Amino acid sequence: MADWTPTDYLRFADERSRPFTELVTRVPGDHTSIVDLGCGPGHLTAVLRSRWPGAAVIGLDTSPAMIDRARQADPQGTYAVGDVTDYASGSSRDDADLVISNATFQWVPGHRDLLPALADRARRVLAFSVPGNHDAPSHVLLREVAAREPYATAVGPVEVRATGDPAEYLEILARPGWTVDTWETTYTHLLPPTDGTHPVLRWIAATGARPTLAALAAYDAAHDTALQDAFEAEYSAALAEAYPLRPYGTALAFRRVFVVAARD
């Protein structure tokens, strides 16, 4: 899959950052060392520094483009290319007081199985949020349109990156010596009008639809076709029915699931 594009991801930085800010407020205790798994372009490191001044923060991400952007924007920070699975295995970096992650675990195959090990690597707290919108119209329509020909030949099955409900994460992480707080919030983001691209397509193109669009772009390059443009037009038409354009913007309901597991 093509590398992430930090500029596209940061287009809705305020909306994407809000769950992380609210997660941080629910993390108990003082911490002197923090590992941020899936730190992206490093735009949230300031939130961690504000909450825990003086803490040593290490940001890890699998995307070299994101890490480069983080280093440019925050030259005093510490950022490295790193994988969640490697970190869970203990082969990457030292343990930290707080291990935290925002909208990353849905990209990690078998992330539920890794959670106990990730908690063990946290000396005090494991905290994370993940999208809970795999059954939202934006994602259902993405899968439906991608399953049609000629797109299906280029894309193949679109993976459902399903995450757990709060109760499921509680069941996984609750054990003697731990207190686990889980909850969910549905945000209604008001996306501003765009220059012709449906606002929800612009939102999802930088995240959930990225693998599909990258596959179409690669197919077009190899076969001298224009499937990506045709797909975006068809997908946009479907999005317009599910998410009507209004003069004041387009409402996008976005469910998030939160977990804070703290050692007693």
PDB file of N, CA and C in Angstrom, residues 9-53:
ATOM      1  N   TYR A   9      -3.910  14.045   5.398  1.00  0.00           N
ATOM      2  CA  TYR A   9      -4.376  13.634   6.721  1.00  0.00           C
ATOM      3  C   TYR A   9      -4.650  14.850   7.605  1.00  0.00           C
ATOM      4  N   LEU A  10      -3.798  15.859   7.498  1.00  0.00           N
ATOM      5  CA  LEU A  10      -3.922  17.025   8.365  1.00  0.00           C
ATOM      6  C   LEU A  10      -5.000  18.007   7.911  1.00  0.00           C
ATOM      7  N   ARG A  11      -5.643  17.727   6.770  1.00  0.00           N
ATOM      8  CA  ARG A  11      -6.682  18.641   6.280  1.00  0.00           C
ATOM      9  C   ARG A  11      -7.800  18.802   7.308  1.00  0.00           C
ATOM     10  N   PHE A  12      -8.114  17.746   8.043  1.00  0.00           N
ATOM     11  CA  PHE A  12      -9.136  17.805   9.086  1.00  0.00           C
ATOM     12  C   PHE A  12      -8.482  17.562  10.451  1.00  0.00           C
ATOM     13  N   ALA A  13      -7.391  18.244  10.696  1.00  0.00           N
ATOM     14  CA  ALA A  13      -6.597  17.991  11.901  1.00  0.00           C
ATOM     15  C   ALA A  13      -7.396  18.216  13.178  1.00  0.00           C
ATOM     16  N   ASP A  14      -8.205  19.272  13.225  1.00  0.00           N
ATOM     17  CA  ASP A  14      -8.959  19.561  14.452  1.00  0.00           C
ATOM     18  C   ASP A  14      -9.941  18.433  14.769  1.00  0.00           C
ATOM     19  N   GLU A  15     -10.668  17.986  13.748  1.00  0.00           N
ATOM     20  CA  GLU A  15     -11.649  16.920  13.961  1.00  0.00           C
ATOM     21  C   GLU A  15     -10.952  15.607  14.337  1.00  0.00           C
ATOM     22  N   ARG A  16      -9.862  15.304  13.686  1.00  0.00           N
ATOM     23  CA  ARG A  16      -9.160  14.045  13.975  1.00  0.00           C
ATOM     24  C   ARG A  16      -8.461  14.079  15.331  1.00  0.00           C
ATOM     25  N   SER A  17      -8.130  15.287  15.810  1.00  0.00           N
ATOM     26  CA  SER A  17      -7.402  15.423  17.072  1.00  0.00           C
ATOM     27  C   SER A  17      -8.311  15.389  18.293  1.00  0.00           C
ATOM     28  N   ARG A  18      -9.554  15.753  18.124  1.00  0.00           N
ATOM     29  CA  ARG A  18     -10.450  15.892  19.276  1.00  0.00           C
ATOM     30  C   ARG A  18     -10.565  14.617  20.115  1.00  0.00           C
ATOM     31  N   PRO A  19     -10.731  13.430  19.516  1.00  0.00           N
ATOM     32  CA  PRO A  19     -10.798  12.229  20.358  1.00  0.00           C
ATOM     33  C   PRO A  19      -9.531  12.012  21.193  1.00  0.00           C
ATOM     34  N   PHE A  20      -8.369  12.308  20.613  1.00  0.00           N
ATOM     35  CA  PHE A  20      -7.129  12.120  21.364  1.00  0.00           C
ATOM     36  C   PHE A  20      -7.079  13.066  22.555  1.00  0.00           C
ATOM     37  N   THR A  21      -7.478  14.309  22.336  1.00  0.00           N
ATOM     38  CA  THR A  21      -7.485  15.275  23.433  1.00  0.00           C
ATOM     39  C   THR A  21      -8.402  14.817  24.553  1.00  0.00           C
ATOM     40  N   GLU A  22      -9.556  14.285  24.203  1.00  0.00           N
ATOM     41  CA  GLU A  22     -10.487  13.819  25.229  1.00  0.00           C
ATOM     42  C   GLU A  22     -10.003  12.538  25.892  1.00  0.00           C
ATOM     43  N   LEU A  23      -9.312  11.694  25.147  1.00  0.00           N
ATOM     44  CA  LEU A  23      -8.720  10.493  25.743  1.00  0.00           C
ATOM     45  C   LEU A  23      -7.697  10.875  26.803  1.00  0.00           C
ATOM     46  N   VAL A  24      -6.842  11.833  26.468  1.00  0.00           N
ATOM     47  CA  VAL A  24      -5.777  12.240  27.386  1.00  0.00           C
ATOM     48  C   VAL A  24      -6.341  12.741  28.707  1.00  0.00           C
ATOM     49  N   THR A  25      -7.476  13.438  28.666  1.00  0.00           N
ATOM     50  CA  THR A  25      -8.045  13.966  29.908  1.00  0.00           C
ATOM     51  C   THR A  25      -8.495  12.863  30.852  1.00  0.00           C
ATOM     52  N   ARG A  26      -8.710  11.658  30.331  1.00  0.00           N
ATOM     53  CA  ARG A  26      -9.191  10.547  31.170  1.00  0.00           C
ATOM     54  C   ARG A  26      -8.059   9.638  31.641  1.00  0.00           C
ATOM     55  N   VAL A  27      -6.832   9.964  31.265  1.00  0.00           N
ATOM     56  CA  VAL A  27      -5.691   9.138  31.688  1.00  0.00           C
ATOM     57  C   VAL A  27      -5.240   9.602  33.064  1.00  0.00           C
ATOM     58  N   PRO A  28      -5.239   8.706  34.057  1.00  0.00           N
ATOM     59  CA  PRO A  28      -4.863   9.124  35.411  1.00  0.00           C
ATOM     60  C   PRO A  28      -3.345   9.157  35.602  1.00  0.00           C
ATOM     61  N   GLY A  29      -2.927   9.927  36.619  1.00  0.00           N
ATOM     62  CA  GLY A  29      -1.548   9.868  37.079  1.00  0.00           C
ATOM     63  C   GLY A  29      -0.602  10.809  36.353  1.00  0.00           C
ATOM     64  N   ASP A  30       0.615  10.891  36.942  1.00  0.00           N
ATOM     65  CA  ASP A  30       1.710  11.641  36.340  1.00  0.00           C
ATOM     66  C   ASP A  30       2.656  10.654  35.673  1.00  0.00           C
ATOM     67  N   HIS A  31       3.161  11.038  34.521  1.00  0.00           N
ATOM     68  CA  HIS A  31       4.006  10.123  33.761  1.00  0.00           C
ATOM     69  C   HIS A  31       5.244  10.849  33.267  1.00  0.00           C
ATOM     70  N   THR A  32       6.367  10.156  33.347  1.00  0.00           N
ATOM     71  CA  THR A  32       7.631  10.757  32.921  1.00  0.00           C
ATOM     72  C   THR A  32       8.118  10.180  31.600  1.00  0.00           C
ATOM     73  N   SER A  33       7.502   9.085  31.150  1.00  0.00           N
ATOM     74  CA  SER A  33       7.887   8.490  29.862  1.00  0.00           C
ATOM     75  C   SER A  33       6.625   8.025  29.145  1.00  0.00           C
ATOM     76  N   ILE A  34       6.542   8.369  27.853  1.00  0.00           N
ATOM     77  CA  ILE A  34       5.349   8.085  27.059  1.00  0.00           C
ATOM     78  C   ILE A  34       5.773   7.564  25.692  1.00  0.00           C
ATOM     79  N   VAL A  35       5.103   6.512  25.241  1.00  0.00           N
ATOM     80  CA  VAL A  35       5.254   6.044  23.871  1.00  0.00           C
ATOM     81  C   VAL A  35       3.920   6.246  23.166  1.00  0.00           C
ATOM     82  N   ASP A  36       3.958   6.961  22.047  1.00  0.00           N
ATOM     83  CA  ASP A  36       2.767   7.230  21.238  1.00  0.00           C
ATOM     84  C   ASP A  36       2.840   6.332  20.009  1.00  0.00           C
ATOM     85  N   LEU A  37       2.009   5.297  19.985  1.00  0.00           N
ATOM     86  CA  LEU A  37       2.008   4.333  18.888  1.00  0.00           C
ATOM     87  C   LEU A  37       1.117   4.841  17.759  1.00  0.00           C
ATOM     88  N   GLY A  38       1.685   4.936  16.562  1.00  0.00           N
ATOM     89  CA  GLY A  38       0.940   5.503  15.447  1.00  0.00           C
ATOM     90  C   GLY A  38       0.831   7.004  15.577  1.00  0.00           C
ATOM     91  N   CYS A  39       1.952   7.653  15.826  1.00  0.00           N
ATOM     92  CA  CYS A  39       1.960   9.087  16.136  1.00  0.00           C
ATOM     93  C   CYS A  39       1.624   9.957  14.936  1.00  0.00           C
ATOM     94  N   GLY A  40       1.625   9.378  13.720  1.00  0.00           N
ATOM     95  CA  GLY A  40       1.314  10.166  12.538  1.00  0.00           C
ATOM     96  C   GLY A  40       2.310  11.294  12.336  1.00  0.00           C
ATOM     97  N   PRO A  41       1.830  12.470  11.917  1.00  0.00           N
ATOM     98  CA  PRO A  41       2.742  13.591  11.646  1.00  0.00           C
ATOM     99  C   PRO A  41       3.181  14.350  12.885  1.00  0.00           C
ATOM    100  N   GLY A  42       2.928  13.801  14.070  1.00  0.00           N
ATOM    101  CA  GLY A  42       3.418  14.397  15.307  1.00  0.00           C
ATOM    102  C   GLY A  42       2.621  15.580  15.807  1.00  0.00           C
ATOM    103  N   HIS A  43       1.449  15.811  15.222  1.00  0.00           N
ATOM    104  CA  HIS A  43       0.678  17.002  15.601  1.00  0.00           C
ATOM    105  C   HIS A  43       0.040  16.900  16.978  1.00  0.00           C
ATOM    106  N   LEU A  44       0.036  15.690  17.564  1.00  0.00           N
ATOM    107  CA  LEU A  44      -0.592  15.516  18.867  1.00  0.00           C
ATOM    108  C   LEU A  44       0.413  15.459  20.013  1.00  0.00           C
ATOM    109  N   THR A  45       1.700  15.497  19.690  1.00  0.00           N
ATOM    110  CA  THR A  45       2.706  15.455  20.746  1.00  0.00           C
ATOM    111  C   THR A  45       2.545  16.631  21.698  1.00  0.00           C
ATOM    112  N   ALA A  46       2.148  17.777  21.185  1.00  0.00           N
ATOM    113  CA  ALA A  46       1.959  18.957  22.035  1.00  0.00           C
ATOM    114  C   ALA A  46       0.876  18.715  23.081  1.00  0.00           C
ATOM    115  N   VAL A  47      -0.128  17.919  22.730  1.00  0.00           N
ATOM    116  CA  VAL A  47      -1.185  17.589  23.698  1.00  0.00           C
ATOM    117  C   VAL A  47      -0.592  16.803  24.864  1.00  0.00           C
ATOM    118  N   LEU A  48       0.282  15.860  24.555  1.00  0.00           N
ATOM    119  CA  LEU A  48       0.921  15.068  25.603  1.00  0.00           C
ATOM    120  C   LEU A  48       1.839  15.931  26.461  1.00  0.00           C
ATOM    121  N   ARG A  49       2.595  16.816  25.840  1.00  0.00           N
ATOM    122  CA  ARG A  49       3.509  17.678  26.596  1.00  0.00           C
ATOM    123  C   ARG A  49       2.744  18.646  27.489  1.00  0.00           C
ATOM    124  N   SER A  50       1.591  19.117  27.012  1.00  0.00           N
ATOM    125  CA  SER A  50       0.792  20.022  27.825  1.00  0.00           C
ATOM    126  C   SER A  50       0.247  19.311  29.060  1.00  0.00           C
ATOM    127  N   ARG A  51      -0.163  18.067  28.877  1.00  0.00           N
ATOM    128  CA  ARG A  51      -0.735  17.299  29.994  1.00  0.00           C
ATOM    129  C   ARG A  51       0.338  16.831  30.958  1.00  0.00           C
ATOM    130  N   TRP A  52       1.515  16.460  30.429  1.00  0.00           N
ATOM    131  CA  TRP A  52       2.611  15.960  31.270  1.00  0.00           C
ATOM    132  C   TRP A  52       3.899  16.690  30.907  1.00  0.00           C
ATOM    133  N   PRO A  53       4.046  17.928  31.361  1.00  0.00           N
ATOM    134  CA  PRO A  53       5.248  18.699  31.031  1.00  0.00           C
ATOM    135  C   PRO A  53       6.515  17.980  31.512  1.00  0.00           C
TER     136      PRO A  53
END
